[in-house]
Amino acid sequence: MNFDSPYNPKETEDKIYQLWEKSGFFNPDNLKSAKKPFTIAIPPPNITGSLHMGHALNATIQDILIRFKRMQGFKSLWVPGIDHAGIATQSVVEKKLKKEGKTRFDLGREKFVEEIWKWKNESGNRILDQLKRLGASCDWSRTRFTMDNGYNAAVLEAFIQYYHKGWIYRGERVVNWCPRCQTSLSDLELEYQEEKTHLWYIKYPLALRQAQGDNNYIIVATTRPETMLGDTAVAINPKDARYKNLVGQNVLLPLANREIPIIADRIIDIGFGTGAVKVTPAHSLVDWQIGQAHQLPMISVIDERGRINDNAPEIYRGIKVEEARKKIIDDLNAAGLMEKIEDYTHSVPKCYRCDSTVELILSKQWFVKMAELAKFAMAPVKTGKIKFHPKRWGKIYLDWLKSARDWCISRQIWWGHQLPVFFCQKKQEEFSISNFQFSNKNDEEFIISIQKPKECPFCKNCEMKQSEDVFDTWFSSALWPFAILGWPARLASESVAGRPAPTSDLKTYYPTDVLSTARDIINLWVARMVFSGEALVKKPPFREVIIHATIITKEGRRMSKSLGTGTDPLELIEKYGADATRFGLAWQISEAQDIRFGEEDTLAGKKFCNKIWNASRFVLLAQSGVSHPTGDHPKGGKSLTAADKKILAGIKKLEKKVTKHIEKYEFGKALHLLYEFFWHQYADIYIETAKQQLADEKLKSQTQKMLLEVHTSLLKLLHPFLPFITEEIWRTFGALNGSKNLLITEKWPN
RNA sequence: GGGCGGUUAGCUCAGUGGUAGAGCGCUUCGUUUACACCGAAGAGGCCGCAGGAUCAAUCCCUGCACCGCCCACCA
């Protein structure tokens, strides 16, 4: 180690990280003296991802905790891994193909999935390597992937168990559909964007004309004129005096030339538009509900590519939705049926992966019933078995669960876990959305099975066909905390009556202790992990949930690569070093909802590292010519000066406070205290005093011991925050007293 | 429409029922054997606005304003 120049992270970090990896201490099985386990399951980053500030912050938080607990003597396990990220990954590879002028359909399913695996093997580990650069002390020997063999088994097992409990059903519903990704989406995979559009007031002529001349039609207001081709009713509120006498009559649906009834339903808002609303059960959720209540037929007019289908009049078929809207407006104008147009602003759902406008279409999908599972998810939070930090997120979590709708878990993409569902070919009619003019088709015959049945149990002589659908990515990530620990693998010795028995990892490390994540996936992920854990393993998956702040730019804007507004944590590491980067992040941690990230704090971290570096040099130089017999402790000596006593007392207090803050997940506070103490109490005051004491022969030896004592205590306290530099310095100090222990496993001083 | 968070020094943010703090920036001075990625000293704040309970509020309560986030089936 070269103390003659400022601290150089580049010379240290790789070397130290290799030392740690070689030591094997990231794997808690090698922590011989450790007793109680402490576990964190990393929120698996997407395989397509590259480390961003959010990851860096979260990794810093988790690593501080893991290192802290490891030093405290816990069997600390931080399990790393990656998520296959169905739609996201598929679109990355699709984009790559597009450059070659191909689509996934050109390749076919098998070849395409092969392409993705190839891509995964080439660049899928990038983010994990980046985490290492930050100093993350994960147990890499336990690295998992949501599509590795064991994990696949967990996904199928979960589905089958849910199915047998009656919590899964297949049904034709109005679902969110991304026309670009060609798949269904769950409600949580939508992002709403405000759009300025219009409210069109359209005249629907009454089929049975009244004597009074001005009652020839009823006017409906809509933001989606194009879906009128699929209208099967006009609805009004039963209390609306304006239309009371029209209920039960029919109108002649313009353009489509069908007669549809006027119905009354309390769900209709009298104040919206004209108070009369067109009902399109196949393309709107509310309308679907109305349709169910009034037994209306469903006419699907938009297909899975976002085009008008064959259920519409011929002139509109095959046209994209946006164009169909224009054409229909023109045609209504031409027919004199457009009453008026108003400006209107409302939120339009977009695909969270590709930003396309999401259509609501009628489709047969698999759903998880939320009624039971929401109870599972709520119970441990209500009883305090799971605690949120900050507390307020617990309420948000519960609020969502109270009204959560059934979860659509099937996706029509190719990258993911294929549903373990097999259909009888003979009885299965080829599924095509445009065939669904009317509902009430009976379910096809299918069976749920991990392996393809040898014989079709229905017709006895067909080759059964597996469902082409894959699971929603979140269905598999919901199993993360226990799937990564071995669930549902059966150990012959432990299996009980054929039921899944926990593996030893599951026994030892489950439930995990802390989950640290971002607030935007509380419902998407956290809630689902909780009910999955409760339902499948009978235990909540973690005890504490840390919801960390979102990192935004100093100007208050979202950090985004495409906007060019992001800070790249790897650049920070390059520029300031990993410790400084961690410092810059930890320094800004508080309970606030956002962190407006300023690079100055990273610079401060770099300077702090240098301060530690130089103070260490001083302490080492001051030791020259001294040998320290082990056990020779300065404490209690009669010769302690006032300064000695003060710094020792200060350290004691600091140890208590830092411990307390880390335990309360107040990492920013802990770091501020450490910084203040090291720099101003220790370096500015004590070291300066020590210089004088060293010059005094009577105090010299005592002071040398004091410096070493205080310094090593501080290195320990700093280690979870600044692991590289503290470990590097620790090695030099170890050389002094013959100790070869790594700092990562030194005992936490409290 | 509902809920939540924020409003403190030029910037980013801590903080406490009783003289207001940090990092960065700024000013002045300082190369004495850890460190100029430093040290010493300093400037800079009606702690968003208006009320209320209190001996006393930046901190507690109420209302308001502005910024931001989330949820919701206004078609």
Coordinates of C-alpha atoms in Angstrom, one line a residue, chain A residues 192-460:
Chain A
Y192 CA -51.5 6.6 -17.7
Q193 CA -50.8 9.7 -19.8
E194 CA -52.9 12.8 -20.0
E195 CA -54.0 13.4 -23.5
K196 CA -55.9 16.3 -25.0
T197 CA -58.6 14.9 -27.1
H198 CA -62.3 15.5 -27.8
L199 CA -65.7 14.5 -26.5
W200 CA -67.9 13.7 -29.5
Y201 CA -71.6 14.1 -29.2
I202 CA -73.3 11.7 -31.5
K203 CA -76.9 11.3 -32.5
Y204 CA -78.3 7.8 -32.3
P205 CA -81.7 7.8 -34.0
L206 CA -84.6 6.2 -32.2
A207 CA -85.8 3.1 -34.0
L208 CA -89.4 3.8 -33.1
R209 CA -89.9 7.5 -33.8
Q210 CA -92.0 9.4 -31.5
A211 CA -94.7 11.8 -32.5
Q212 CA -92.8 14.8 -31.1
G213 CA -90.4 16.1 -33.7
D214 CA -87.4 16.8 -31.4
N215 CA -87.4 13.4 -29.9
N216 CA -86.0 11.7 -33.0
Y217 CA -82.7 10.7 -31.5
I218 CA -80.8 10.4 -28.3
I219 CA -77.4 12.0 -28.1
V220 CA -74.5 10.2 -26.6
A221 CA -71.1 11.7 -25.6
T222 CA -67.9 9.6 -26.1
T223 CA -64.2 9.9 -26.3
R224 CA -64.0 6.8 -28.4
P225 CA -66.3 7.1 -31.4
E226 CA -64.6 4.2 -33.2
T227 CA -65.8 1.6 -30.7
M228 CA -69.4 2.5 -31.5
L229 CA -69.3 -0.3 -34.1
G230 CA -69.4 -2.6 -31.2
D231 CA -72.1 -0.9 -29.2
T232 CA -74.8 -3.1 -27.9
A233 CA -76.8 -0.6 -25.9
V234 CA -77.3 3.0 -24.9
A235 CA -77.4 3.5 -21.1
I236 CA -78.8 6.2 -19.0
N237 CA -79.3 6.7 -15.3
P238 CA -82.7 5.5 -14.1
K239 CA -83.1 8.8 -12.2
D240 CA -82.5 10.9 -15.2
A241 CA -85.9 12.5 -16.0
R242 CA -84.8 13.5 -19.5
Y243 CA -84.7 9.9 -20.7
K244 CA -87.0 8.0 -18.4
N245 CA -89.6 7.3 -21.0
L246 CA -87.1 6.1 -23.5
V247 CA -85.9 3.1 -21.5
G248 CA -86.9 0.0 -23.3
Q249 CA -87.0 1.5 -26.7
N250 CA -84.4 0.8 -29.3
V251 CA -82.1 3.0 -31.3
L252 CA -80.7 2.4 -34.7
L253 CA -76.9 2.3 -34.3
P254 CA -75.5 4.5 -37.0
L255 CA -73.0 3.1 -39.5
A256 CA -73.5 -0.4 -38.2
N257 CA -77.2 -0.3 -38.8
R258 CA -78.2 -2.5 -35.9
E259 CA -80.9 -2.0 -33.4
I260 CA -79.8 -1.7 -29.8
P261 CA -81.8 -1.1 -26.7
I262 CA -81.8 1.8 -24.3
I263 CA -81.2 0.6 -20.8
A264 CA -81.0 2.2 -17.4
D265 CA -78.2 1.6 -14.9
R266 CA -77.3 3.5 -11.8
I267 CA -73.6 3.4 -12.6
I268 CA -74.2 6.1 -15.3
D269 CA -73.2 9.6 -14.2
I270 CA -76.1 12.0 -15.0
G271 CA -73.6 14.8 -15.2
F272 CA -71.3 13.3 -17.9
G273 CA -71.9 14.6 -21.4
T274 CA -75.6 14.3 -22.1
G275 CA -76.2 11.7 -19.4
A276 CA -76.6 9.1 -22.2
V277 CA -73.8 6.8 -22.9
K278 CA -73.0 4.3 -25.5
V279 CA -72.2 0.8 -24.2
T280 CA -69.5 -1.3 -25.8
P281 CA -69.0 -4.3 -23.5
A282 CA -66.2 -5.7 -25.5
H283 CA -64.0 -2.7 -25.3
S284 CA -64.6 -1.0 -22.0
L285 CA -64.5 -2.2 -18.4
V286 CA -67.5 -0.3 -17.2
D287 CA -69.4 -1.3 -20.2
W288 CA -68.5 -4.9 -19.7
Q289 CA -69.9 -4.7 -16.2
I290 CA -73.1 -3.1 -17.6
G291 CA -73.2 -5.7 -20.2
Q292 CA -73.0 -8.5 -17.6
A293 CA -75.7 -6.9 -15.5
H294 CA -78.1 -6.5 -18.5
Q295 CA -77.0 -9.6 -20.4
L296 CA -76.0 -7.6 -23.4
P297 CA -74.2 -9.3 -26.2
M298 CA -70.6 -8.5 -26.7
I299 CA -69.4 -7.5 -30.1
S300 CA -65.6 -7.3 -30.4
V301 CA -64.6 -4.9 -33.2
I302 CA -60.9 -4.3 -32.5
D303 CA -58.5 -7.2 -33.0
E304 CA -55.2 -8.0 -31.3
R305 CA -53.3 -5.9 -33.8
G306 CA -55.3 -2.8 -33.0
R307 CA -57.3 -2.9 -36.2
I308 CA -61.1 -3.1 -36.8
N309 CA -62.1 -6.7 -37.4
D310 CA -64.7 -8.5 -39.4
N311 CA -67.5 -7.9 -37.0
A312 CA -67.6 -4.3 -38.3
P313 CA -69.2 -3.2 -41.5
E314 CA -66.9 -4.0 -44.4
I315 CA -65.7 -0.5 -45.1
Y316 CA -64.0 -0.3 -41.7
R317 CA -62.3 -3.7 -41.6
G318 CA -58.6 -3.8 -41.3
I319 CA -58.2 -0.2 -40.5
K320 CA -56.1 0.9 -37.5
V321 CA -58.0 2.3 -34.6
E322 CA -56.8 5.9 -35.0
E323 CA -57.7 5.9 -38.7
A324 CA -61.0 4.3 -38.0
R325 CA -61.8 7.1 -35.6
K326 CA -61.2 9.7 -38.3
K327 CA -63.2 7.8 -40.8
I328 CA -66.1 7.3 -38.5
I329 CA -66.2 10.9 -37.5
D330 CA -66.2 11.9 -41.2
D331 CA -69.0 9.5 -41.9
L332 CA -71.0 10.7 -39.0
N333 CA -70.6 14.3 -40.1
A334 CA -71.6 13.3 -43.6
A335 CA -74.7 11.6 -42.2
G336 CA -75.5 14.7 -40.1
L337 CA -75.3 12.7 -36.9
M338 CA -72.5 14.7 -35.2
E339 CA -74.2 17.1 -32.8
K340 CA -71.0 18.8 -31.5
I341 CA -67.4 18.3 -30.5
E342 CA -65.9 19.5 -27.2
D343 CA -62.3 19.6 -26.1
Y344 CA -61.5 17.1 -23.5
T345 CA -58.5 16.0 -21.5
H346 CA -58.3 12.6 -20.0
S347 CA -55.8 9.8 -19.1
V348 CA -55.0 7.2 -21.7
P349 CA -53.4 3.9 -20.7
K350 CA -50.0 3.2 -22.2
C351 CA -48.0 0.0 -22.2
Y352 CA -45.3 0.4 -19.5
R353 CA -42.8 -1.3 -21.7
C354 CA -43.3 0.2 -25.2
D355 CA -45.5 3.2 -24.6
S356 CA -48.1 2.1 -27.1
T357 CA -51.7 3.0 -26.4
V358 CA -53.3 0.0 -24.7
E359 CA -56.6 -1.2 -26.1
L360 CA -59.3 -2.9 -24.1
I361 CA -60.3 -6.0 -26.0
L362 CA -62.2 -9.2 -25.3
S363 CA -59.9 -12.1 -24.7
K364 CA -59.7 -15.4 -23.0
Q365 CA -57.1 -15.2 -20.3
W366 CA -56.1 -16.8 -17.0
F367 CA -56.8 -14.9 -13.8
V368 CA -55.8 -15.1 -10.2
K369 CA -58.7 -14.4 -7.9
M370 CA -57.7 -11.6 -5.6
A371 CA -60.4 -12.0 -3.0
E372 CA -58.7 -14.6 -0.9
L373 CA -55.1 -13.7 -1.7
A374 CA -55.6 -10.0 -0.9
K375 CA -56.6 -11.2 2.6
F376 CA -53.3 -13.1 2.8
A377 CA -51.4 -10.0 1.8
M378 CA -53.2 -7.7 4.2
A379 CA -53.1 -9.8 7.3
P380 CA -49.3 -9.7 8.2
V381 CA -49.2 -5.9 7.5
K382 CA -52.2 -5.3 9.7
T383 CA -50.9 -7.3 12.5
G384 CA -47.4 -5.8 12.3
K385 CA -45.6 -9.0 11.3
I386 CA -44.5 -7.0 8.3
K387 CA -43.5 -3.5 8.9
F388 CA -43.0 -0.8 6.3
H389 CA -40.3 1.9 6.6
P390 CA -41.3 4.7 6.3
K391 CA -44.6 3.6 7.9
R392 CA -46.8 5.5 5.5
W393 CA -46.3 3.0 2.7
G394 CA -48.1 0.4 4.7
K395 CA -51.3 2.3 4.2
I396 CA -50.8 2.7 0.5
Y397 CA -50.2 -1.0 0.3
L398 CA -53.4 -1.9 2.2
D399 CA -55.5 0.6 0.3
W400 CA -54.6 -0.9 -3.0
L401 CA -55.3 -4.4 -1.8
K402 CA -58.8 -3.5 -0.6
S403 CA -59.9 -2.9 -4.1
A404 CA -57.5 -5.0 -6.1
R405 CA -59.2 -6.6 -9.1
D406 CA -58.4 -10.1 -10.3
W407 CA -55.0 -10.4 -11.8
C408 CA -54.5 -11.4 -15.4
I409 CA -51.5 -13.7 -15.3
S410 CA -51.4 -15.0 -18.9
R411 CA -49.3 -13.3 -21.6
Q412 CA -49.2 -13.9 -25.3
I413 CA -45.5 -13.5 -25.6
W414 CA -42.9 -16.2 -26.1
W415 CA -40.2 -15.4 -23.5
G416 CA -41.3 -16.8 -20.1
H417 CA -42.7 -19.8 -18.3
Q418 CA -45.2 -21.5 -20.5
L419 CA -48.5 -22.4 -18.7
P420 CA -48.6 -26.0 -17.6
V421 CA -52.0 -26.4 -19.3
F422 CA -52.8 -28.9 -22.0
F423 CA -55.7 -28.8 -24.3
C424 CA -57.5 -31.6 -26.0
Q425 CA -56.9 -30.8 -29.6
K426 CA -60.1 -32.2 -30.8
K427 CA -62.3 -30.2 -28.5
Q428 CA -60.4 -27.1 -28.7
E429 CA -61.5 -24.6 -31.2
E430 CA -58.7 -22.5 -32.5
F431 CA -58.8 -19.4 -30.4
S432 CA -59.0 -16.2 -32.2
I433 CA -60.3 -13.0 -30.9
S434 CA -62.2 -12.1 -33.9
N435 CA -64.2 -15.3 -33.6
F436 CA -65.7 -14.0 -30.4
Q437 CA -68.6 -12.2 -31.6
F438 CA -70.7 -13.4 -28.8
S439 CA -69.6 -14.9 -25.5
N440 CA -70.9 -17.9 -23.7
K441 CA -68.7 -20.4 -25.4
N442 CA -68.0 -23.3 -23.2
D443 CA -64.5 -23.8 -21.9
E444 CA -62.3 -26.0 -24.0
E445 CA -61.3 -29.2 -22.3
F446 CA -57.9 -28.9 -20.7
I447 CA -55.9 -30.4 -17.9
I448 CA -53.3 -28.8 -15.6
S449 CA -50.1 -30.9 -15.5
I450 CA -46.4 -30.3 -15.1
Q451 CA -45.7 -32.9 -17.8
K452 CA -47.4 -33.4 -21.1
P453 CA -49.9 -36.2 -20.6
K454 CA -49.2 -39.3 -22.5
E455 CA -52.8 -39.8 -23.4
C456 CA -55.6 -37.2 -23.7
P457 CA -58.1 -37.9 -21.0
F458 CA -60.9 -36.4 -23.0
C459 CA -60.8 -38.0 -26.4
K460 CA -58.2 -40.6 -25.6

